[in-house]
Amino acid sequence: MLSRNRGKVASDDRLFGDPIMQQKLKDAVQDMSYLLSRGFAEKSSLQLVGNRYLLNVRQQKALLGMSASQEHVTIRNKRTVKPENIDNKVVVIDGFNLLITIESALSGAYLFKGIDGFYRDVSGVHGTYKRVQKTEEAILLVGNILKKLGADTVLWYFDAPVSNSGRLKTRLYELAAQYQFPWEIYLVNNPDKELSKSNHIVVSSDAWILNKAKQNFNLGAYLIENIISNINIVYAE
C-alpha cells in the first residue's frame, strides 16, 4: 500500500493558512498582476513583489500561480469551454499538471485559485513522478466526470523523460479498460508544445499553454468546486 501523499508540508499552515498571511498574498497578487499588465517581466516582477511582502520561495511560487496580466486573463476566459459543451468533443489533458493538482486537493494540500479562475498547487514533478495514496482516486474522478459530460475521446499527454511515466501510462490503460473510458495516452518529450497547438479542448492550468490553446476546459476548477470537499484553498481575490 502506498504511504506517500501530496499533502501539506510542515510550514504550510503558517505560510498559507493564517488569515493575515492570506491577505498579504492577495495584496501581493494585485501588485504582481498590475506589473504584468504593464509589460514588466515575470521574473523581475516576482522578485520585486516577493521582496516587498517578505515572501519565501514557496510563497512566491504560489504568488506566481495566482497572478496574471489582464490581457492573459481575458484570453484564457474567452477561450474557456463550458461543461455542457464537452459532449461529443475530444479533450486533451496535460497529464502531470492535472493529476498532481487533483492529488493535492484530495490529500489536503493548499491549492491556489488564480485571478484567471484556474487552480494551481506548489508541488512539482522534478524529473520523477511517484504515485501517492490518492493517485487512483484522482484518475477515476477525471475519468468519471468526463464520461458523465460525454467527452468523445480523452487524450492524455505525459512527459516521456519523467521517471515512472511509463508505469503510469500502463495503469491508465488498465483503468480505461476496466471502466470503459475512451482514453489514449501519449508519452512525448514536450507535452506543452503538443497541447498548445491542439485544435481540441485542452485541460491544463499551465499559463503558457492556456495563453496559446485555442480552447480550454477548466476541469480542475470543476472538480474542486463541485466534486471534492474539504479543500484548503487560498484565493487571489
PDB file of C-alpha atoms in Angstrom:
ATOM      1  CA  MET A   1       0.000   0.000   0.000  1.00  0.00           C
ATOM      2  CA  LEU A   2       1.246   3.485  -0.830  1.00  0.00           C
ATOM      3  CA  SER A   3       2.147   5.566   2.204  1.00  0.00           C
ATOM      4  CA  ARG A   4       3.013   8.788   0.372  1.00  0.00           C
ATOM      5  CA  ASN A   5       0.606  11.619  -0.121  1.00  0.00           C
ATOM      6  CA  ARG A   6       0.778  15.029  -1.763  1.00  0.00           C
ATOM      7  CA  GLY A   7      -0.492  16.962   1.241  1.00  0.00           C
ATOM      8  CA  LYS A   8       0.804  19.922   3.202  1.00  0.00           C
ATOM      9  CA  VAL A   9       4.367  20.291   4.380  1.00  0.00           C
ATOM     10  CA  ALA A  10       5.038  21.260   7.983  1.00  0.00           C
ATOM     11  CA  SER A  11       5.240  25.004   7.345  1.00  0.00           C
ATOM     12  CA  ASP A  12       2.216  25.353   5.050  1.00  0.00           C
ATOM     13  CA  ASP A  13      -0.359  26.220   7.702  1.00  0.00           C
ATOM     14  CA  ARG A  14       1.841  29.109   8.798  1.00  0.00           C
ATOM     15  CA  LEU A  15       2.652  30.200   5.248  1.00  0.00           C
ATOM     16  CA  PHE A  16      -0.830  29.890   3.776  1.00  0.00           C
ATOM     17  CA  GLY A  17      -3.421  29.131   6.459  1.00  0.00           C
ATOM     18  CA  ASP A  18      -3.172  32.257   8.567  1.00  0.00           C
ATOM     19  CA  PRO A  19      -5.780  34.915   7.545  1.00  0.00           C
ATOM     20  CA  ILE A  20      -3.206  37.690   7.821  1.00  0.00           C
ATOM     21  CA  MET A  21      -0.864  35.811   5.511  1.00  0.00           C
ATOM     22  CA  GLN A  22      -3.691  35.117   3.071  1.00  0.00           C
ATOM     23  CA  GLN A  23      -4.471  38.828   2.893  1.00  0.00           C
ATOM     24  CA  LYS A  24      -0.798  39.565   2.308  1.00  0.00           C
ATOM     25  CA  LEU A  25      -0.830  37.130  -0.600  1.00  0.00           C
ATOM     26  CA  LYS A  26      -3.946  38.771  -2.042  1.00  0.00           C
ATOM     27  CA  ASP A  27      -2.262  42.161  -1.886  1.00  0.00           C
ATOM     28  CA  ALA A  28       0.851  40.717  -3.480  1.00  0.00           C
ATOM     29  CA  VAL A  29      -1.218  39.195  -6.312  1.00  0.00           C
ATOM     30  CA  GLN A  30      -2.740  42.586  -7.066  1.00  0.00           C
ATOM     31  CA  ASP A  31       0.692  44.212  -7.243  1.00  0.00           C
ATOM     32  CA  MET A  32       2.174  41.391  -9.303  1.00  0.00           C
ATOM     33  CA  SER A  33      -0.726  41.377 -11.756  1.00  0.00           C
ATOM     34  CA  TYR A  34      -0.522  45.166 -12.060  1.00  0.00           C
ATOM     35  CA  LEU A  35       3.120  44.937 -13.084  1.00  0.00           C
ATOM     36  CA  LEU A  36       2.480  42.075 -15.519  1.00  0.00           C
ATOM     37  CA  SER A  37      -0.393  44.013 -17.091  1.00  0.00           C
ATOM     38  CA  ARG A  38       2.002  46.857 -17.813  1.00  0.00           C
ATOM     39  CA  GLY A  39       4.542  44.703 -19.521  1.00  0.00           C
ATOM     40  CA  PHE A  40       7.039  44.138 -16.734  1.00  0.00           C
ATOM     41  CA  ALA A  41       8.959  40.863 -16.930  1.00  0.00           C
ATOM     42  CA  GLU A  42       7.686  37.989 -14.821  1.00  0.00           C
ATOM     43  CA  LYS A  43      10.994  37.261 -13.119  1.00  0.00           C
ATOM     44  CA  SER A  44      11.739  40.832 -12.065  1.00  0.00           C
ATOM     45  CA  SER A  45       8.112  41.431 -11.018  1.00  0.00           C
ATOM     46  CA  LEU A  46       8.163  38.333  -8.818  1.00  0.00           C
ATOM     47  CA  GLN A  47      11.409  39.382  -7.205  1.00  0.00           C
ATOM     48  CA  LEU A  48      10.169  42.916  -6.569  1.00  0.00           C
ATOM     49  CA  VAL A  49       6.810  41.917  -5.114  1.00  0.00           C
ATOM     50  CA  GLY A  50       8.237  38.950  -3.223  1.00  0.00           C
ATOM     51  CA  ASN A  51      10.784  41.198  -1.529  1.00  0.00           C
ATOM     52  CA  ARG A  52       8.194  43.840  -0.739  1.00  0.00           C
ATOM     53  CA  TYR A  53       5.947  41.371   1.082  1.00  0.00           C
ATOM     54  CA  LEU A  54       8.812  39.287   2.508  1.00  0.00           C
ATOM     55  CA  LEU A  55       7.602  36.097   0.843  1.00  0.00           C
ATOM     56  CA  ASN A  56       9.742  32.977   0.873  1.00  0.00           C
ATOM     57  CA  VAL A  57      10.320  30.732  -2.154  1.00  0.00           C
ATOM     58  CA  ARG A  58       7.235  28.580  -1.543  1.00  0.00           C
ATOM     59  CA  GLN A  59       5.008  31.627  -1.125  1.00  0.00           C
ATOM     60  CA  GLN A  60       6.464  33.201  -4.245  1.00  0.00           C
ATOM     61  CA  LYS A  61       5.616  30.075  -6.230  1.00  0.00           C
ATOM     62  CA  ALA A  62       2.017  30.403  -5.022  1.00  0.00           C
ATOM     63  CA  LEU A  63       2.062  34.109  -5.892  1.00  0.00           C
ATOM     64  CA  LEU A  64       3.238  33.363  -9.415  1.00  0.00           C
ATOM     65  CA  GLY A  65       0.483  30.797  -9.893  1.00  0.00           C
ATOM     66  CA  MET A  66      -2.237  33.197  -8.772  1.00  0.00           C
ATOM     67  CA  SER A  67      -1.065  36.214 -10.781  1.00  0.00           C
ATOM     68  CA  ALA A  68      -1.587  37.123 -14.426  1.00  0.00           C
ATOM     69  CA  SER A  69      -1.836  40.139 -16.655  1.00  0.00           C
ATOM     70  CA  GLN A  70      -5.310  41.382 -17.523  1.00  0.00           C
ATOM     71  CA  GLU A  71      -4.643  40.537 -21.165  1.00  0.00           C
ATOM     72  CA  HIS A  72      -3.909  36.918 -20.344  1.00  0.00           C
ATOM     73  CA  VAL A  73      -6.894  36.617 -18.012  1.00  0.00           C
ATOM     74  CA  THR A  74      -9.130  37.845 -20.836  1.00  0.00           C
ATOM     75  CA  ILE A  75      -7.591  35.431 -23.361  1.00  0.00           C
ATOM     76  CA  ARG A  76      -7.932  32.415 -21.058  1.00  0.00           C
ATOM     77  CA  ASN A  77     -11.502  33.167 -20.035  1.00  0.00           C
ATOM     78  CA  LYS A  78     -12.617  33.946 -23.586  1.00  0.00           C
ATOM     79  CA  ARG A  79     -11.429  30.534 -24.759  1.00  0.00           C
ATOM     80  CA  THR A  80     -12.905  28.543 -21.860  1.00  0.00           C
ATOM     81  CA  VAL A  81     -15.474  25.919 -22.852  1.00  0.00           C
ATOM     82  CA  LYS A  82     -18.418  25.325 -20.510  1.00  0.00           C
ATOM     83  CA  PRO A  83     -19.023  21.821 -19.096  1.00  0.00           C
ATOM     84  CA  GLU A  84     -22.221  21.398 -21.100  1.00  0.00           C
ATOM     85  CA  ASN A  85     -20.239  21.894 -24.315  1.00  0.00           C
ATOM     86  CA  ILE A  86     -17.869  18.960 -23.701  1.00  0.00           C
ATOM     87  CA  ASP A  87     -20.375  16.465 -25.110  1.00  0.00           C
ATOM     88  CA  ASN A  88     -19.007  14.580 -28.162  1.00  0.00           C
ATOM     89  CA  LYS A  89     -15.772  16.608 -28.098  1.00  0.00           C
ATOM     90  CA  VAL A  90     -12.150  15.492 -27.915  1.00  0.00           C
ATOM     91  CA  VAL A  91     -10.427  16.559 -24.694  1.00  0.00           C
ATOM     92  CA  VAL A  92      -6.642  16.789 -24.425  1.00  0.00           C
ATOM     93  CA  ILE A  93      -5.159  16.621 -20.916  1.00  0.00           C
ATOM     94  CA  ASP A  94      -1.877  17.971 -19.588  1.00  0.00           C
ATOM     95  CA  GLY A  95      -1.387  14.761 -17.611  1.00  0.00           C
ATOM     96  CA  PHE A  96       1.003  15.536 -14.772  1.00  0.00           C
ATOM     97  CA  ASN A  97      -0.380  19.068 -14.417  1.00  0.00           C
ATOM     98  CA  LEU A  98      -3.954  17.940 -13.815  1.00  0.00           C
ATOM     99  CA  LEU A  99      -3.170  14.768 -11.924  1.00  0.00           C
ATOM    100  CA  ILE A 100      -0.880  16.410  -9.366  1.00  0.00           C
ATOM    101  CA  THR A 101      -3.385  19.218  -8.756  1.00  0.00           C
ATOM    102  CA  ILE A 102      -6.201  16.760  -8.061  1.00  0.00           C
ATOM    103  CA  GLU A 103      -3.944  14.537  -5.937  1.00  0.00           C
ATOM    104  CA  SER A 104      -3.019  17.634  -3.915  1.00  0.00           C
ATOM    105  CA  ALA A 105      -6.670  18.585  -3.465  1.00  0.00           C
ATOM    106  CA  LEU A 106      -7.574  15.088  -2.263  1.00  0.00           C
ATOM    107  CA  SER A 107      -4.547  14.961   0.051  1.00  0.00           C
ATOM    108  CA  GLY A 108      -5.323  18.152   1.961  1.00  0.00           C
ATOM    109  CA  ALA A 109      -2.631  20.331   0.407  1.00  0.00           C
ATOM    110  CA  TYR A 110      -3.177  24.023  -0.169  1.00  0.00           C
ATOM    111  CA  LEU A 111      -4.455  24.991  -3.594  1.00  0.00           C
ATOM    112  CA  PHE A 112      -4.302  28.494  -5.023  1.00  0.00           C
ATOM    113  CA  LYS A 113      -7.087  29.978  -7.139  1.00  0.00           C
ATOM    114  CA  GLY A 114      -5.637  32.495  -9.545  1.00  0.00           C
ATOM    115  CA  ILE A 115      -7.257  35.653 -10.791  1.00  0.00           C
ATOM    116  CA  ASP A 116      -7.875  33.732 -14.029  1.00  0.00           C
ATOM    117  CA  GLY A 117     -10.046  31.190 -12.177  1.00  0.00           C
ATOM    118  CA  PHE A 118      -7.595  28.293 -12.552  1.00  0.00           C
ATOM    119  CA  TYR A 119      -6.321  26.328  -9.553  1.00  0.00           C
ATOM    120  CA  ARG A 120      -2.644  25.576  -9.057  1.00  0.00           C
ATOM    121  CA  ASP A 121      -0.511  23.855  -6.447  1.00  0.00           C
ATOM    122  CA  VAL A 122       3.060  24.252  -5.262  1.00  0.00           C
ATOM    123  CA  SER A 123       4.057  20.637  -5.855  1.00  0.00           C
ATOM    124  CA  GLY A 124       6.154  19.541  -8.795  1.00  0.00           C
ATOM    125  CA  VAL A 125       7.454  16.548 -10.698  1.00  0.00           C
ATOM    126  CA  HIS A 126      11.181  17.471 -10.685  1.00  0.00           C
ATOM    127  CA  GLY A 127      12.138  14.684 -13.086  1.00  0.00           C
ATOM    128  CA  THR A 128      10.385  11.879 -11.209  1.00  0.00           C
ATOM    129  CA  TYR A 129       6.702  11.130 -10.686  1.00  0.00           C
ATOM    130  CA  LYS A 130       5.745   8.986  -7.718  1.00  0.00           C
ATOM    131  CA  ARG A 131       2.266   7.609  -7.244  1.00  0.00           C
ATOM    132  CA  VAL A 132       0.625   8.585  -3.958  1.00  0.00           C
ATOM    133  CA  GLN A 133      -2.318   7.344  -1.932  1.00  0.00           C
ATOM    134  CA  LYS A 134      -4.785   9.469  -3.904  1.00  0.00           C
ATOM    135  CA  THR A 135      -3.454   8.831  -7.409  1.00  0.00           C
ATOM    136  CA  GLU A 136      -6.010   6.261  -8.444  1.00  0.00           C
ATOM    137  CA  GLU A 137      -8.870   8.216  -6.895  1.00  0.00           C
ATOM    138  CA  ALA A 138      -7.766  11.291  -8.831  1.00  0.00           C
ATOM    139  CA  ILE A 139      -7.600   9.364 -12.101  1.00  0.00           C
ATOM    140  CA  LEU A 140     -11.065   7.918 -11.599  1.00  0.00           C
ATOM    141  CA  LEU A 141     -12.524  11.321 -10.723  1.00  0.00           C
ATOM    142  CA  VAL A 142     -11.241  12.685 -14.016  1.00  0.00           C
ATOM    143  CA  GLY A 143     -12.424   9.672 -15.979  1.00  0.00           C
ATOM    144  CA  ASN A 144     -15.891   9.548 -14.453  1.00  0.00           C
ATOM    145  CA  ILE A 145     -16.645  13.253 -14.804  1.00  0.00           C
ATOM    146  CA  LEU A 146     -15.510  13.407 -18.445  1.00  0.00           C
ATOM    147  CA  LYS A 147     -17.559  10.291 -19.162  1.00  0.00           C
ATOM    148  CA  LYS A 148     -20.564  11.930 -17.489  1.00  0.00           C
ATOM    149  CA  LEU A 149     -20.050  15.097 -19.525  1.00  0.00           C
ATOM    150  CA  GLY A 150     -19.993  12.999 -22.685  1.00  0.00           C
ATOM    151  CA  ALA A 151     -16.445  13.551 -23.928  1.00  0.00           C
ATOM    152  CA  ASP A 152     -15.940  11.556 -27.122  1.00  0.00           C
ATOM    153  CA  THR A 153     -12.231  10.833 -26.660  1.00  0.00           C
ATOM    154  CA  VAL A 154      -9.717  11.842 -23.984  1.00  0.00           C
ATOM    155  CA  LEU A 155      -6.059  12.191 -24.939  1.00  0.00           C
ATOM    156  CA  TRP A 156      -3.598  12.196 -22.048  1.00  0.00           C
ATOM    157  CA  TYR A 157      -0.132  13.664 -22.621  1.00  0.00           C
ATOM    158  CA  PHE A 158       2.748  12.999 -20.220  1.00  0.00           C
ATOM    159  CA  ASP A 159       6.420  13.990 -20.219  1.00  0.00           C
ATOM    160  CA  ALA A 160       8.334  10.969 -21.530  1.00  0.00           C
ATOM    161  CA  PRO A 161      11.608  11.937 -19.776  1.00  0.00           C
ATOM    162  CA  VAL A 162       9.922  11.876 -16.349  1.00  0.00           C
ATOM    163  CA  SER A 163      10.650   8.688 -14.436  1.00  0.00           C
ATOM    164  CA  ASN A 164       7.687   6.341 -13.930  1.00  0.00           C
ATOM    165  CA  SER A 165       5.660   7.936 -16.745  1.00  0.00           C
ATOM    166  CA  GLY A 166       5.635   4.549 -18.492  1.00  0.00           C
ATOM    167  CA  ARG A 167       4.214   2.805 -15.435  1.00  0.00           C
ATOM    168  CA  LEU A 168       1.560   5.480 -15.114  1.00  0.00           C
ATOM    169  CA  LYS A 169       0.612   5.045 -18.768  1.00  0.00           C
ATOM    170  CA  THR A 170       0.170   1.309 -18.199  1.00  0.00           C
ATOM    171  CA  ARG A 171      -2.071   1.901 -15.179  1.00  0.00           C
ATOM    172  CA  LEU A 172      -4.184   4.442 -17.056  1.00  0.00           C
ATOM    173  CA  TYR A 173      -4.812   1.939 -19.826  1.00  0.00           C
ATOM    174  CA  GLU A 174      -5.748  -0.707 -17.254  1.00  0.00           C
ATOM    175  CA  LEU A 175      -8.291   1.642 -15.664  1.00  0.00           C
ATOM    176  CA  ALA A 176      -9.580   2.699 -19.083  1.00  0.00           C
ATOM    177  CA  ALA A 177     -10.289  -0.942 -19.936  1.00  0.00           C
ATOM    178  CA  GLN A 178     -11.900  -1.600 -16.565  1.00  0.00           C
ATOM    179  CA  TYR A 179     -14.202   1.428 -16.608  1.00  0.00           C
ATOM    180  CA  GLN A 180     -14.697   1.810 -20.371  1.00  0.00           C
ATOM    181  CA  PHE A 181     -13.010   5.209 -20.555  1.00  0.00           C
ATOM    182  CA  PRO A 182     -12.323   6.355 -24.144  1.00  0.00           C
ATOM    183  CA  TRP A 183      -8.667   7.155 -23.497  1.00  0.00           C
ATOM    184  CA  GLU A 184      -5.488   7.396 -25.477  1.00  0.00           C
ATOM    185  CA  ILE A 185      -2.243   8.006 -23.577  1.00  0.00           C
ATOM    186  CA  TYR A 186       0.882   9.517 -25.100  1.00  0.00           C
ATOM    187  CA  LEU A 187       4.378   9.918 -23.718  1.00  0.00           C
ATOM    188  CA  VAL A 188       6.131  12.774 -25.531  1.00  0.00           C
ATOM    189  CA  ASN A 189       9.237  14.858 -24.960  1.00  0.00           C
ATOM    190  CA  ASN A 190       7.359  18.156 -24.942  1.00  0.00           C
ATOM    191  CA  PRO A 191       3.675  17.894 -23.951  1.00  0.00           C
ATOM    192  CA  ASP A 192       3.389  21.686 -23.681  1.00  0.00           C
ATOM    193  CA  LYS A 193       4.049  22.045 -27.400  1.00  0.00           C
ATOM    194  CA  GLU A 194       1.516  19.347 -28.289  1.00  0.00           C
ATOM    195  CA  LEU A 195      -1.202  20.901 -26.140  1.00  0.00           C
ATOM    196  CA  SER A 196      -0.555  24.482 -27.206  1.00  0.00           C
ATOM    197  CA  LYS A 197      -1.047  23.673 -30.899  1.00  0.00           C
ATOM    198  CA  SER A 198      -4.001  21.300 -30.439  1.00  0.00           C
ATOM    199  CA  ASN A 199      -7.308  22.074 -32.145  1.00  0.00           C
ATOM    200  CA  HIS A 200      -9.161  20.189 -29.405  1.00  0.00           C
ATOM    201  CA  ILE A 201     -10.265  21.258 -25.916  1.00  0.00           C
ATOM    202  CA  VAL A 202      -7.220  21.477 -23.667  1.00  0.00           C
ATOM    203  CA  VAL A 203      -7.185  20.746 -19.924  1.00  0.00           C
ATOM    204  CA  SER A 204      -4.294  22.424 -18.120  1.00  0.00           C
ATOM    205  CA  SER A 205      -3.578  25.168 -15.606  1.00  0.00           C
ATOM    206  CA  ASP A 206      -0.172  25.899 -17.132  1.00  0.00           C
ATOM    207  CA  ALA A 207      -0.141  29.608 -18.002  1.00  0.00           C
ATOM    208  CA  TRP A 208       1.917  29.240 -21.180  1.00  0.00           C
ATOM    209  CA  ILE A 209      -0.384  26.545 -22.551  1.00  0.00           C
ATOM    210  CA  LEU A 210      -3.538  28.476 -21.661  1.00  0.00           C
ATOM    211  CA  ASN A 211      -2.263  31.574 -23.432  1.00  0.00           C
ATOM    212  CA  LYS A 212      -1.820  29.612 -26.668  1.00  0.00           C
ATOM    213  CA  ALA A 213      -4.537  26.942 -26.619  1.00  0.00           C
ATOM    214  CA  LYS A 214      -7.491  27.612 -28.925  1.00  0.00           C
ATOM    215  CA  GLN A 215      -9.941  26.152 -26.386  1.00  0.00           C
ATOM    216  CA  ASN A 216      -9.660  25.125 -22.763  1.00  0.00           C
ATOM    217  CA  PHE A 217     -11.815  23.445 -20.161  1.00  0.00           C
ATOM    218  CA  ASN A 218     -11.151  24.332 -16.526  1.00  0.00           C
ATOM    219  CA  LEU A 219     -11.592  20.757 -15.337  1.00  0.00           C
ATOM    220  CA  GLY A 220      -9.575  21.340 -12.175  1.00  0.00           C
ATOM    221  CA  ALA A 221     -11.963  24.059 -11.052  1.00  0.00           C
ATOM    222  CA  TYR A 222     -14.981  21.935 -11.968  1.00  0.00           C
ATOM    223  CA  LEU A 223     -13.796  19.056  -9.796  1.00  0.00           C
ATOM    224  CA  ILE A 224     -12.599  21.232  -6.932  1.00  0.00           C
ATOM    225  CA  GLU A 225     -15.754  23.336  -6.760  1.00  0.00           C
ATOM    226  CA  ASN A 226     -18.356  20.649  -7.441  1.00  0.00           C
ATOM    227  CA  ILE A 227     -16.992  17.218  -6.546  1.00  0.00           C
ATOM    228  CA  ILE A 228     -14.163  17.330  -3.988  1.00  0.00           C
ATOM    229  CA  SER A 229     -14.882  18.532  -0.454  1.00  0.00           C
ATOM    230  CA  ASN A 230     -12.813  19.827   2.469  1.00  0.00           C
ATOM    231  CA  ILE A 231     -10.162  21.551   0.372  1.00  0.00           C
ATOM    232  CA  ASN A 232      -7.640  24.106   1.616  1.00  0.00           C
ATOM    233  CA  ILE A 233      -7.892  26.989  -0.835  1.00  0.00           C
ATOM    234  CA  VAL A 234      -6.123  30.332  -0.941  1.00  0.00           C
ATOM    235  CA  TYR A 235      -7.889  32.852  -3.164  1.00  0.00           C
ATOM    236  CA  ALA A 236      -6.269  35.551  -5.259  1.00  0.00           C
ATOM    237  CA  GLU A 237      -9.255  37.834  -4.753  1.00  0.00           C
TER     238      GLU A 237
END
